[in-house]
Coordinates of C-alpha atoms in Angstrom, one line a residue:
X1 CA 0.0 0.0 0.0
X2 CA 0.7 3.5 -0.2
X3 CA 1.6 4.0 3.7
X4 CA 3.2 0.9 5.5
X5 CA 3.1 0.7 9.1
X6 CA 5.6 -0.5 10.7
X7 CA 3.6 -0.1 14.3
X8 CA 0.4 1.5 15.1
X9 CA 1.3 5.4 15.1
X10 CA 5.6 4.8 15.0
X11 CA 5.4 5.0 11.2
X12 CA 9.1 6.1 10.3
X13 CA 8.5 9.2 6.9
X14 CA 11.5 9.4 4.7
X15 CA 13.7 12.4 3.7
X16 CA 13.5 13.6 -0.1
X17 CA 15.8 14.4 -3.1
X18 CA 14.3 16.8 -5.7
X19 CA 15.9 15.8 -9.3
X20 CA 14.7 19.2 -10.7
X21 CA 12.6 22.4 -9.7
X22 CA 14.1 22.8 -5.8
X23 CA 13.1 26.6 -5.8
X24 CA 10.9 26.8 -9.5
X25 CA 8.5 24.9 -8.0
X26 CA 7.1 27.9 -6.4
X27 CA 7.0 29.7 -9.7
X28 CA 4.3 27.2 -11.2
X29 CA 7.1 25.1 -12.9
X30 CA 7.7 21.5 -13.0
X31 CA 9.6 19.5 -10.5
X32 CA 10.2 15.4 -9.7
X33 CA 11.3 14.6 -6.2
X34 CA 11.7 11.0 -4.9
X35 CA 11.7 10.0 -1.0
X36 CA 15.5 9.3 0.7
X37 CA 15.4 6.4 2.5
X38 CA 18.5 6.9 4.3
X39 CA 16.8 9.1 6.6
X40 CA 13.7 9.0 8.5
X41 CA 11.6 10.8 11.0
X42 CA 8.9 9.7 13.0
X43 CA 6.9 11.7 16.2
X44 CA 7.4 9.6 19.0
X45 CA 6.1 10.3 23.0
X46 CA 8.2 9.0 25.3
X47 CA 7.6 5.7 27.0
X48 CA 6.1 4.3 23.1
X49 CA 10.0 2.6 22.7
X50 CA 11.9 3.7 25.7
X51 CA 11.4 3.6 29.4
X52 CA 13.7 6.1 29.8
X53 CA 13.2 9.8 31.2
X54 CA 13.2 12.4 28.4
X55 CA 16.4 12.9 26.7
X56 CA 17.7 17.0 26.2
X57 CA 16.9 16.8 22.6
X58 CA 13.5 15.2 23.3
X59 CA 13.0 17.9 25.3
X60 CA 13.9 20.5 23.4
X61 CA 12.1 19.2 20.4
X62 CA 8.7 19.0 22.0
X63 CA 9.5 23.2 22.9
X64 CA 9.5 23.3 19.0
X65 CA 6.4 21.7 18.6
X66 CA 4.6 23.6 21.1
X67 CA 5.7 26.6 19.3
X68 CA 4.7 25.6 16.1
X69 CA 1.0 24.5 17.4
X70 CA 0.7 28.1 19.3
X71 CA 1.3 29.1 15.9
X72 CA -1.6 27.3 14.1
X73 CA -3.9 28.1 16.5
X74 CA -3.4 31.8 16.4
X75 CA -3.6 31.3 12.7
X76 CA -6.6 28.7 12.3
X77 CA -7.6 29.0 8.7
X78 CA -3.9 28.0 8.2
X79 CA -4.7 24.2 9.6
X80 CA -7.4 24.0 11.6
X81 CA -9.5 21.7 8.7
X82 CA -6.5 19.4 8.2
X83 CA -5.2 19.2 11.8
X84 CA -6.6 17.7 14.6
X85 CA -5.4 20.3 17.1
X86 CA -6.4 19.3 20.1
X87 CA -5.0 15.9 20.0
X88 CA -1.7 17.8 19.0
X89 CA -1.8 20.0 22.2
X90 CA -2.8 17.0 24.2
X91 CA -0.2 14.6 23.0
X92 CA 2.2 17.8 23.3
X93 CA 1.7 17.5 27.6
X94 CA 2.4 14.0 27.3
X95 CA 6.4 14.8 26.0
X96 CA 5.2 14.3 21.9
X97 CA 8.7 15.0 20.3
X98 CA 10.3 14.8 16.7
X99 CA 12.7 11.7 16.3
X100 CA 14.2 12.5 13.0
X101 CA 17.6 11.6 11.7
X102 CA 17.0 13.9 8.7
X103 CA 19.9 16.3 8.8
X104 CA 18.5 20.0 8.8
X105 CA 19.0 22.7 6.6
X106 CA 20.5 20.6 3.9
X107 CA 17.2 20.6 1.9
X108 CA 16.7 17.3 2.1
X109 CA 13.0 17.7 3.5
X110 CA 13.7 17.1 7.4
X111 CA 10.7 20.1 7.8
X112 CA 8.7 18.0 4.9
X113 CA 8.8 14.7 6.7
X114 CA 7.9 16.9 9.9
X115 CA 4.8 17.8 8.3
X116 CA 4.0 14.5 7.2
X117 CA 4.2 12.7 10.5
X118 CA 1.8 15.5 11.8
X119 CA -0.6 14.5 9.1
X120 CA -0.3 11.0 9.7
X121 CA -1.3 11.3 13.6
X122 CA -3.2 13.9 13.6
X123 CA -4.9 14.2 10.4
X124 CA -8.0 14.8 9.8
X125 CA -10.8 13.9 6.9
X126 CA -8.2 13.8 4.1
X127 CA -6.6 11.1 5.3
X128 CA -9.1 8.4 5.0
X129 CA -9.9 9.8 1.5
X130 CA -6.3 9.8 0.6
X131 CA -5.4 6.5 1.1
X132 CA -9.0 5.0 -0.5
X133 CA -7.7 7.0 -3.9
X134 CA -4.4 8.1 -3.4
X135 CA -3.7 8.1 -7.1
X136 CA -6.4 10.8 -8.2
X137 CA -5.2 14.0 -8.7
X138 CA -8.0 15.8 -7.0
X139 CA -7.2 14.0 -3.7
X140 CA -3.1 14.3 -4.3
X141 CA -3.6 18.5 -5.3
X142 CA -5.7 18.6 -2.0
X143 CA -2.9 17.2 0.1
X144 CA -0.3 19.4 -1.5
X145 CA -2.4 22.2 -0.7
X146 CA -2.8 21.7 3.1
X147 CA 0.8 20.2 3.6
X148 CA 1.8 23.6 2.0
X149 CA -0.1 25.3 5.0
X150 CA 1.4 23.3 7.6
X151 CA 5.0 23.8 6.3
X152 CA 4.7 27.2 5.4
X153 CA 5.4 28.5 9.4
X154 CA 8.3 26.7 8.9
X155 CA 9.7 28.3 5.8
X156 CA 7.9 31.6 5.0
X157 CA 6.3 29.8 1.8
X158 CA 5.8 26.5 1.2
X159 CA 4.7 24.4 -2.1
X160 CA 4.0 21.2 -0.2
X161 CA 6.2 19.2 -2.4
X162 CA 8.2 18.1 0.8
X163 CA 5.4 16.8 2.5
X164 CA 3.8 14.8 0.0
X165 CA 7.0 13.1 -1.0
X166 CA 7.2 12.1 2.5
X167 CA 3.7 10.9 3.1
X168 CA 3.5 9.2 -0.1
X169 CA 6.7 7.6 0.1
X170 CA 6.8 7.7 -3.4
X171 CA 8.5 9.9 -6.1
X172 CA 6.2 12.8 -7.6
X173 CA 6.0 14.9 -10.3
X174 CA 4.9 18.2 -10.2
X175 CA 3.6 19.2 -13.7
X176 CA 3.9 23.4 -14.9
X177 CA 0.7 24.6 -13.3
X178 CA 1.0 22.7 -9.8
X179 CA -0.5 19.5 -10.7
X180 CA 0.7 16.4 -8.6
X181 CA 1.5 13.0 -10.4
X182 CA 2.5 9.8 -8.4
X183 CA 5.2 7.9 -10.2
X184 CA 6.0 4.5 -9.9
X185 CA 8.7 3.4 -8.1
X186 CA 12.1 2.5 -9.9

């Protein structure tokens, strides 16, 4: 299938590689990015693998996220119909943090794959929809559209390529205009 889970809710998204289009994308122009293997990124809350207390960088990741959700909910037409914010906040107090071995600012998609895992746990309507027809381009352009929303805090502007290489785990094509294609792997 489109998303495989390794265990309920510790779904691991990979990083990305864009072939072509890294900034024209925002223009309207074509681009073709595949996911990166090599790297993942998951949102974890402590005690799901560990029994340990709360590392430092755990820590200081779940700061970040609480950040980011003040941000969407003193901007809520930014996510509000694509994020389930309340189970954010709440899994947020229980230590919620970002386990990513993506390395940052490298622009290989570590705030993409961020986005992604947000979807997949806190999601809400498009998911179902996406994974009953995750090849129709209505359903794909739809997800673009909101991942752009949630990764746009992180970046200024956002095309929400990233995100739906990530999710998909899948390479995509962005045809001149914006429309998403799902390629097959190989």
């Amino acid at each position: 299938g489109i998303r495989s889970i390794l265990t309920p809710g510790m779904k691991r998204y990979p990083a990305k590689i864009l072939l072509f289009g890294e900034y024209a994308i925002l223009l309207g122009s074509s681009a073709l990015g595949r996911p990166f293997c090599r790297f993942t990124a998951a949102l974890r809350t402590p005690g799901e693998e560990d029994t340990d207390l709360p590392s430092p960088e755990q820590v200081a990741s779940n700061r970040q996220l609480r950040r980011l959700l003040d941000h969407y909910r003193t901007n809520p037409d930014l996510v509000e119909s694509f994020l389930d914010l309340d189970r954010f906040g709440a899994d947020i107090r229980n230590g919620l943090y970002f386990d990513s071995d993506i390395p940052v600012r490298y622009g290989v998609g570590s705030s993409g794959a961020l986005c992604a895992a947000l979807f997949g746990r806190f999601g809400k309507g498009m998911s179902d929809e996406a994974e009953k027809a995750p090849c129709e381009i209505c359903h794909l352009a739809l997800l673009k559209q909101g991942f752009s929303r949630l990764e746009s805090p992180l970046h200024g502007k956002s095309s929400g390529f990233d995100p739906l290489i990530s999710w998909l785990s899948r390479p995509v094509r962005i045809h001149p205009g914006g429309r998403p294609e799902m390629l097959a792997e190989g």
